[in-house]
mmCIF file of C-alpha atoms and ligand atoms in Angstrom:
data_model
loop_
_atom_site.group_PDB
_atom_site.id
_atom_site.type_symbol
_atom_site.label_atom_id
_atom_site.label_comp_id
_atom_site.label_asym_id
_atom_site.label_seq_id
_atom_site.Cartn_x
_atom_site.Cartn_y
_atom_site.Cartn_z
ATOM 1 C CA MET A 1 0.000 0.000 0.000
ATOM 2 C CA ARG A 2 1.265 3.473 -0.915
ATOM 3 C CA LEU A 3 0.051 6.153 1.484
ATOM 4 C CA ILE A 4 0.588 9.888 1.856
ATOM 5 C CA LEU A 5 0.004 11.785 5.086
ATOM 6 C CA LEU A 6 -0.904 15.445 4.613
ATOM 7 C CA GLY A 7 -1.549 18.104 7.236
ATOM 8 C CA ALA A 8 -0.209 21.309 8.735
ATOM 9 C CA PRO A 9 3.005 21.311 10.759
ATOM 10 C CA GLY A 10 2.043 19.859 14.134
ATOM 11 C CA ALA A 11 -0.912 17.895 12.771
ATOM 12 C CA GLY A 12 0.855 14.722 13.889
ATOM 13 C CA LYS A 13 2.062 13.417 10.504
ATOM 14 C CA GLY A 14 5.325 12.098 11.949
ATOM 15 C CA THR A 15 3.686 10.430 14.951
ATOM 16 C CA GLN A 16 0.942 8.810 12.875
ATOM 17 C CA ALA A 17 3.310 7.822 10.062
ATOM 18 C CA LYS A 18 5.601 6.048 12.534
ATOM 19 C CA ALA A 19 2.713 4.181 14.141
ATOM 20 C CA LEU A 20 1.207 3.216 10.776
ATOM 21 C CA ALA A 21 4.589 2.097 9.451
ATOM 22 C CA LYS A 22 4.832 -0.318 12.368
ATOM 23 C CA GLU A 23 1.221 -1.469 12.047
ATOM 24 C CA LEU A 24 1.452 -2.052 8.272
ATOM 25 C CA SER A 25 5.164 -3.055 8.118
ATOM 26 C CA LEU A 26 5.938 -0.377 5.560
ATOM 27 C CA PRO A 27 8.853 2.067 5.393
ATOM 28 C CA HIS A 28 8.156 5.544 6.808
ATOM 29 C CA ILE A 29 9.693 8.158 4.549
ATOM 30 C CA SER A 30 9.889 11.656 5.996
ATOM 31 C CA THR A 31 11.529 14.285 3.785
ATOM 32 C CA GLY A 32 11.973 16.472 6.899
ATOM 33 C CA ASP A 33 13.936 13.661 8.633
ATOM 34 C CA ILE A 34 16.080 13.055 5.533
ATOM 35 C CA LEU A 35 16.803 16.784 5.247
ATOM 36 C CA ARG A 36 17.634 17.139 8.972
ATOM 37 C CA LYS A 37 20.029 14.178 8.715
ATOM 38 C CA ASN A 38 21.756 15.873 5.769
ATOM 39 C CA VAL A 39 22.006 19.131 7.734
ATOM 40 C CA ALA A 40 23.430 17.301 10.773
ATOM 41 C CA ASP A 41 25.966 15.490 8.570
ATOM 42 C CA SER A 42 26.831 18.754 6.735
ATOM 43 C CA THR A 43 26.380 17.161 3.313
ATOM 44 C CA GLU A 44 26.210 19.363 0.206
ATOM 45 C CA LEU A 45 22.450 18.836 0.145
ATOM 46 C CA GLY A 46 22.214 19.729 3.843
ATOM 47 C CA LYS A 47 24.184 22.947 3.341
ATOM 48 C CA LYS A 48 21.807 23.990 0.557
ATOM 49 C CA ALA A 49 18.686 23.136 2.588
ATOM 50 C CA LYS A 50 19.632 24.537 6.007
ATOM 51 C CA ASN A 51 18.730 28.226 5.557
ATOM 52 C CA TYR A 52 15.329 27.491 4.074
ATOM 53 C CA MET A 53 14.524 25.110 6.922
ATOM 54 C CA ASN A 54 15.605 27.540 9.641
ATOM 55 C CA LYS A 55 13.364 30.224 8.179
ATOM 56 C CA GLY A 56 10.385 27.846 7.959
ATOM 57 C CA GLU A 57 10.376 28.030 4.150
ATOM 58 C CA LEU A 58 10.140 25.132 1.733
ATOM 59 C CA VAL A 59 13.410 23.759 0.403
ATOM 60 C CA PRO A 60 13.375 24.247 -3.399
ATOM 61 C CA ASP A 61 11.695 21.517 -5.426
ATOM 62 C CA ALA A 62 14.862 20.952 -7.447
ATOM 63 C CA ILE A 63 16.559 19.643 -4.280
ATOM 64 C CA VAL A 64 13.680 17.835 -2.580
ATOM 65 C CA ILE A 65 12.149 16.033 -5.550
ATOM 66 C CA GLY A 66 15.445 14.420 -6.596
ATOM 67 C CA MET A 67 16.129 13.411 -2.996
ATOM 68 C CA LEU A 68 12.703 11.780 -2.614
ATOM 69 C CA LEU A 69 12.827 9.987 -5.972
ATOM 70 C CA ASP A 70 16.235 8.534 -5.005
ATOM 71 C CA ARG A 71 14.723 7.244 -1.753
ATOM 72 C CA LEU A 72 11.762 5.691 -3.598
ATOM 73 C CA ALA A 73 14.181 3.877 -5.892
ATOM 74 C CA GLU A 74 15.378 1.800 -2.907
ATOM 75 C CA ALA A 75 14.182 -1.804 -2.764
ATOM 76 C CA ASP A 76 12.347 -1.584 0.579
ATOM 77 C CA THR A 77 9.686 0.617 -1.052
ATOM 78 C CA ASP A 78 8.631 -2.100 -3.529
ATOM 79 C CA LYS A 79 5.891 -3.363 -1.180
ATOM 80 C CA GLY A 80 4.665 0.194 -0.481
ATOM 81 C CA PHE A 81 5.526 3.179 1.710
ATOM 82 C CA ILE A 82 4.164 5.923 3.921
ATOM 83 C CA LEU A 83 5.133 9.426 2.868
ATOM 84 C CA ASP A 84 5.298 12.118 5.538
ATOM 85 C CA GLY A 85 6.051 15.717 4.503
ATOM 86 C CA PHE A 86 6.003 15.050 0.765
ATOM 87 C CA PRO A 87 4.423 16.306 -1.440
ATOM 88 C CA ARG A 88 4.252 19.859 -0.079
ATOM 89 C CA ASN A 89 2.984 21.483 -3.299
ATOM 90 C CA LEU A 90 1.336 20.589 -6.593
ATOM 91 C CA ASN A 91 4.616 20.474 -8.493
ATOM 92 C CA GLN A 92 5.953 17.822 -6.095
ATOM 93 C CA ALA A 93 2.692 15.852 -6.323
ATOM 94 C CA LYS A 94 2.926 15.811 -10.120
ATOM 95 C CA ALA A 95 6.588 14.732 -10.060
ATOM 96 C CA LEU A 96 5.688 11.855 -7.723
ATOM 97 C CA ASP A 97 2.794 10.906 -9.960
ATOM 98 C CA THR A 98 4.942 10.831 -13.091
ATOM 99 C CA MET A 99 7.529 8.672 -11.393
ATOM 100 C CA LEU A 100 4.950 6.176 -10.110
ATOM 101 C CA THR A 101 3.065 6.039 -13.429
ATOM 102 C CA GLU A 102 6.333 5.177 -15.207
ATOM 103 C CA ARG A 103 6.495 2.151 -12.897
ATOM 104 C CA ASN A 104 2.813 1.233 -13.298
ATOM 105 C CA LYS A 105 2.094 2.188 -9.719
ATOM 106 C CA GLN A 106 -0.084 4.761 -8.011
ATOM 107 C CA ILE A 107 -0.824 6.304 -4.624
ATOM 108 C CA ASP A 108 -3.618 4.322 -2.959
ATOM 109 C CA LEU A 109 -4.759 6.790 -0.314
ATOM 110 C CA VAL A 110 -3.993 10.254 1.000
ATOM 111 C CA ILE A 111 -4.806 10.879 4.648
ATOM 112 C CA ASN A 112 -5.332 14.537 5.485
ATOM 113 C CA LEU A 113 -4.883 15.292 9.187
ATOM 114 C CA GLU A 114 -7.041 18.322 10.016
ATOM 115 C CA VAL A 115 -5.911 20.316 13.017
ATOM 116 C CA SER A 116 -6.736 23.728 14.527
ATOM 117 C CA GLU A 117 -4.103 26.447 14.910
ATOM 118 C CA PRO A 118 -4.046 26.705 18.752
ATOM 119 C CA VAL A 119 -3.462 22.928 18.934
ATOM 120 C CA VAL A 120 -0.561 23.248 16.484
ATOM 121 C CA ILE A 121 1.126 26.012 18.476
ATOM 122 C CA THR A 122 0.803 24.063 21.755
ATOM 123 C CA ARG A 123 2.056 20.831 20.206
ATOM 124 C CA LEU A 124 5.068 22.292 18.425
ATOM 125 C CA SER A 125 6.249 24.668 21.136
ATOM 126 C CA GLY A 126 6.488 21.677 23.538
ATOM 127 C CA ARG A 127 7.765 19.100 21.064
ATOM 128 C CA LEU A 128 10.978 17.212 21.844
ATOM 129 C CA ILE A 129 12.659 14.784 19.450
ATOM 130 C CA CYS A 130 15.228 12.051 20.026
ATOM 131 C CA SER A 131 18.456 12.788 18.173
ATOM 132 C CA LYS A 132 19.081 9.037 17.793
ATOM 133 C CA CYS A 133 15.759 7.277 17.015
ATOM 134 C CA GLN A 134 13.537 10.312 16.149
ATOM 135 C CA ALA A 135 10.933 9.344 18.795
ATOM 136 C CA ILE A 136 8.636 12.273 19.542
ATOM 137 C CA TYR A 137 7.792 13.581 23.050
ATOM 138 C CA HIS A 138 5.997 16.625 24.460
ATOM 139 C CA LYS A 139 7.261 18.608 27.457
ATOM 140 C CA LYS A 140 3.831 18.538 29.140
ATOM 141 C CA ASN A 141 1.585 16.031 27.359
ATOM 142 C CA ASN A 142 4.064 13.184 26.860
ATOM 143 C CA PRO A 143 7.246 13.923 28.836
ATOM 144 C CA PRO A 144 10.197 11.502 28.890
ATOM 145 C CA GLN A 145 10.827 9.710 32.222
ATOM 146 C CA ASN A 146 14.252 11.362 32.558
ATOM 147 C CA ASP A 147 14.723 14.964 31.558
ATOM 148 C CA MET A 148 15.808 15.297 27.896
ATOM 149 C CA VAL A 149 16.649 11.566 27.569
ATOM 150 C CA CYS A 150 14.775 9.208 25.228
ATOM 151 C CA ASP A 151 12.850 6.433 27.051
ATOM 152 C CA LYS A 152 13.238 4.119 24.067
ATOM 153 C CA CYS A 153 16.950 4.339 23.215
ATOM 154 C CA GLY A 154 18.626 6.674 25.741
ATOM 155 C CA GLY A 155 19.433 9.249 23.025
ATOM 156 C CA ALA A 156 19.523 12.973 23.806
ATOM 157 C CA LEU A 157 16.288 14.865 23.180
ATOM 158 C CA TYR A 158 16.311 18.243 21.438
ATOM 159 C CA GLN A 159 13.898 20.930 20.344
ATOM 160 C CA ARG A 160 13.846 21.605 16.594
ATOM 161 C CA ASP A 161 15.136 25.073 15.622
ATOM 162 C CA ASP A 162 12.060 25.587 13.477
ATOM 163 C CA ASP A 163 9.645 24.813 16.348
ATOM 164 C CA LYS A 164 10.071 28.349 17.748
ATOM 165 C CA GLU A 165 6.726 30.168 17.733
ATOM 166 C CA GLU A 166 7.554 32.732 15.026
ATOM 167 C CA THR A 167 8.965 30.045 12.708
ATOM 168 C CA VAL A 168 5.913 27.872 13.387
ATOM 169 C CA ARG A 169 3.694 30.768 12.248
ATOM 170 C CA LYS A 170 5.738 31.093 9.041
ATOM 171 C CA ARG A 171 5.487 27.338 8.427
ATOM 172 C CA LEU A 172 1.710 27.493 8.906
ATOM 173 C CA GLU A 173 1.488 30.374 6.426
ATOM 174 C CA VAL A 174 3.525 28.408 3.850
ATOM 175 C CA TYR A 175 1.316 25.376 4.466
ATOM 176 C CA ARG A 176 -1.917 27.316 3.951
ATOM 177 C CA GLU A 177 -0.672 28.722 0.632
ATOM 178 C CA GLU A 178 0.288 25.337 -0.793
ATOM 179 C CA ALA A 179 -2.209 22.954 0.780
ATOM 180 C CA GLN A 180 -5.481 23.591 -1.027
ATOM 181 C CA PRO A 181 -4.321 22.802 -4.594
ATOM 182 C CA LEU A 182 -2.749 19.626 -3.234
ATOM 183 C CA LEU A 183 -5.940 18.580 -1.434
ATOM 184 C CA ASP A 184 -7.979 19.330 -4.575
ATOM 185 C CA PHE A 185 -5.565 17.256 -6.693
ATOM 186 C CA TYR A 186 -6.095 14.129 -4.575
ATOM 187 C CA ASN A 187 -9.766 14.809 -3.839
ATOM 188 C CA ASP A 188 -10.486 14.931 -7.592
ATOM 189 C CA ARG A 189 -9.081 11.408 -7.811
ATOM 190 C CA GLY A 190 -11.311 10.188 -5.001
ATOM 191 C CA ILE A 191 -8.398 9.062 -2.814
ATOM 192 C CA LEU A 192 -8.462 11.769 -0.121
ATOM 193 C CA LEU A 193 -9.556 10.851 3.421
ATOM 194 C CA ASN A 194 -10.016 13.671 5.953
ATOM 195 C CA VAL A 195 -9.330 12.803 9.583
ATOM 196 C CA SER A 196 -9.812 15.143 12.534
ATOM 197 C CA ALA A 197 -6.424 15.322 14.296
ATOM 198 C CA ASP A 198 -7.058 17.601 17.293
ATOM 199 C CA GLU A 199 -7.481 14.564 19.572
ATOM 200 C CA GLU A 200 -4.565 12.785 21.183
ATOM 201 C CA ALA A 201 -2.428 10.517 18.994
ATOM 202 C CA GLY A 202 -3.957 7.150 19.984
ATOM 203 C CA VAL A 203 -7.497 8.289 19.164
ATOM 204 C CA VAL A 204 -6.412 9.647 15.766
ATOM 205 C CA LEU A 205 -4.533 6.424 14.982
ATOM 206 C CA ASP A 206 -7.606 4.304 15.782
ATOM 207 C CA GLU A 207 -9.665 6.443 13.408
ATOM 208 C CA ILE A 208 -7.091 6.116 10.613
ATOM 209 C CA ILE A 209 -6.939 2.336 11.043
ATOM 210 C CA ARG A 210 -10.735 2.141 11.003
ATOM 211 C CA MET A 211 -10.774 4.078 7.717
ATOM 212 C CA LEU A 212 -8.023 1.938 6.175
ATOM 213 C CA THR A 213 -9.851 -1.242 7.171
ATOM 214 C CA SER A 214 -13.094 -0.105 5.555
ATOM 215 C CA TYR A 215 -11.129 0.980 2.457
ATOM 216 C CA ASN A 216 -9.548 -2.493 2.205
ATOM 217 C CA ASP A 217 -12.915 -4.195 2.809
ATOM 218 C CA SER A 218 -14.568 -2.129 0.066
ATOM 219 C CA ARG A 219 -11.829 -3.161 -2.378
ATOM 220 C CA LYS A 220 -12.408 -6.848 -1.636
ATOM 221 C CA ASN A 221 -16.145 -6.580 -2.411
HETATM 222 P P1 AMP B 301 8.880 18.627 8.458
HETATM 223 O O1 AMP B 301 9.758 17.779 9.312
HETATM 224 O O2 AMP B 301 8.071 17.840 7.475
HETATM 225 O O3 AMP B 301 8.048 19.607 9.259
HETATM 226 O O4 AMP B 301 9.866 19.525 7.555
HETATM 227 C C1 AMP B 301 10.764 20.442 8.143
HETATM 228 C C2 AMP B 301 11.258 21.401 7.086
HETATM 229 O O5 AMP B 301 11.960 20.670 6.060
HETATM 230 C C3 AMP B 301 10.180 22.181 6.355
HETATM 231 O O6 AMP B 301 9.771 23.354 7.046
HETATM 232 C C4 AMP B 301 10.885 22.500 5.041
HETATM 233 O O7 AMP B 301 11.823 23.554 5.213
HETATM 234 C C5 AMP B 301 11.679 21.222 4.787
HETATM 235 N N1 AMP B 301 10.900 20.229 3.999
HETATM 236 C C6 AMP B 301 10.469 19.001 4.400
HETATM 237 N N2 AMP B 301 9.809 18.372 3.420
HETATM 238 C C7 AMP B 301 9.812 19.227 2.369
HETATM 239 C C8 AMP B 301 9.260 19.162 1.051
HETATM 240 N N3 AMP B 301 8.562 18.097 0.621
HETATM 241 N N4 AMP B 301 9.470 20.241 0.234
HETATM 242 C C9 AMP B 301 10.156 21.309 0.639
HETATM 243 N N5 AMP B 301 10.686 21.447 1.867
HETATM 244 C C10 AMP B 301 10.516 20.411 2.733
#
């Protein structure tokens, strides 16, 4: 199954994508994670991407599309994948489409996580991420047992540079500009599922799984 998770920053794409990847045994592909790894490793790609990311702007398509298509050429994606953070605009969606069509494949479903702005600000301003395994915590709602240490792997937790409130507002603005054409693109194909994502992660995950199950059942009939 080939899935895309859409939604504003802080909608929970990363959290849900990780949980779904485990549930469905599919690779979770996050362009944000790949970019952050390149920045941390100071690769050429990372050096080009860093300034855009720190300002909350999109990294140019010329960089991101090539990077994503390279990742999708890896063998573990043959059985399917879960995309998180890509596509971010119509141009990226069309590039993905062309690449999949060339391989006689298509996106099966696009899950759009709908979230309100106050929830986004609260989630992102308290978000902590493990530098080793990328597990996600929240200072108040889901704190680690030991301060700034990952419960799962012992890695150091950090706050993303772009989770500062003013950068979050910029990221939301960028999202709002690009999102609608993307939603229309997938809605016109009849593969868009809207899920309310203001609730806590477990509730949202249950709803997504319920929708995926009824989608699979309808395909069998
Ligand atoms: P994310 O982890 O998905 O919130 O992404 C963090 C940042 O990485 C974004 O604010 C962008 O600067 C950059 N980024 C991630 N995915 C993309 C993409 N598909 N296109 C352009 N920039 C991206």
